[in-house]
Amino acid sequence: MVGFNLAIGAAGLVGAIFRGSFSPALAVLVILEVLPLWWRRRHPLLVVALVAIAELARWAFGFSNEPAGTALVFAVYAVSVYGRPQARLAVAAIAIGLIVLAVGLLLLGEFPVSRNLIPAGALSLVAWVIGDNLRSRRRFFADLIERHRLEREQAAEDERLRIARELHDVVAHNVSVIAIQAGAARMAGASSVDALQSIETVARDTLAELNRLLGVLRKQADAPLAPQPGLDQLDGLLKSARDAGLEATLKVVGTRRDLPAALDLSAYRIVQEAITNVLKHAQASRVEVVLDYQPDAIVVAVTDNGSGAGSDGTSPGHGLIGMRERVELFKGELTSGGSVLGGFTVRARLPL
């Protein structure tokens, strides 16, 4: 931009030399008009003021026909793009004021003065509008990029939380079962072959699930993509609880039906985590799972007869956090409290 205006100024000086009207003052004014454009981005208002003064001086000394030139146009454009809001509005107001003044003088018959003011006002206003449009487009694209960045970060955070929930649900439940069965095998001695067999089965299932999750995370082409569990697989979940020594029962209220995949998985994981809490904290001998298929929701309740701290969801850890996050995904409700069995009930309502 500086080079372009300097080339125009140099061409004007060469023309003045050929016309025999060259003056050192003209060369000084050309330099004073062009050089400030170098700082147009950092000090746009100061630059437009200096350029305007140089333009007025050229016009006053008779070196130009009107106080308007390419340097002034670029200076106003710079204010519109880089200037502060107050400076931008002030320059726009001055440009509009020049046009209004020129039109008023034209109506009063002052054609020579009006003719000199109209180019400066009109070109400045056009430059301001172009700069404002570019500024708005830049801001729009910047906001768009920022919004996409936030969406990517939110998506990554949601995926991280989902993976954390899956790992916790799988590992916490299976390791709890393994720990309880190992304790039972230790107390029973070498005769507890069934307990050891169950420990081996659960351990292998846990490793298979972890390998599946890690394979997906690493984007392995041959990673097994087994379907996610759902409420139709609660029997296997209850069997592991029975193998750990609990009297586990399932009660279904209403007509059992297919649920959306995400909701089905969340309901299963909530039951899994609740049973894990019972195994780890409740010191219970009995647990009951109730599935209530309502017209507009599925209600899951897990009730135990224990008395251990934490079965009410007050224990430290990520289990209750994971259950709440799953329920909040569907704008549902999660409650816990005393049960008719003498222990605690965890109840989740997931709207359809």
Tab-separated table of N, CA and C in Angstrom, residues 85 98 139 145 152 174 178 214 225 232:
chain	number	residue	atom	x	y	z
A	85	PRO	N	-13.809	1.589	17.889
A	85	PRO	CA	-15.171	1.972	17.499
A	85	PRO	C	-15.399	3.474	17.471
A	98	LEU	N	-18.976	16.003	5.370
A	98	LEU	CA	-18.436	16.673	4.182
A	98	LEU	C	-19.425	16.598	3.020
A	139	ARG	N	-14.411	-10.576	11.415
A	139	ARG	CA	-14.962	-10.912	12.734
A	139	ARG	C	-15.862	-12.134	12.637
A	145	ILE	N	-14.519	-19.647	13.489
A	145	ILE	CA	-13.394	-20.516	13.844
A	145	ILE	C	-13.387	-20.797	15.338
A	152	ARG	N	-15.264	-28.472	18.950
A	152	ARG	CA	-14.336	-29.610	18.926
A	152	ARG	C	-13.866	-29.957	20.329
A	174	ASN	N	-16.516	-55.503	37.388
A	174	ASN	CA	-15.886	-56.815	37.274
A	174	ASN	C	-14.816	-57.039	38.324
A	178	ILE	N	-14.586	-59.925	41.129
A	178	ILE	CA	-13.381	-60.740	41.298
A	178	ILE	C	-12.897	-60.704	42.738
A	214	LEU	N	-9.627	-50.138	24.110
A	214	LEU	CA	-8.325	-49.605	23.714
A	214	LEU	C	-8.124	-49.718	22.208
A	225	LEU	N	-15.649	-54.827	17.350
A	225	LEU	CA	-16.697	-53.841	17.616
A	225	LEU	C	-17.957	-54.569	18.066
A	232	ASP	N	-31.541	-56.168	27.973
A	232	ASP	CA	-31.822	-57.578	27.709
A	232	ASP	C	-30.690	-58.483	28.172
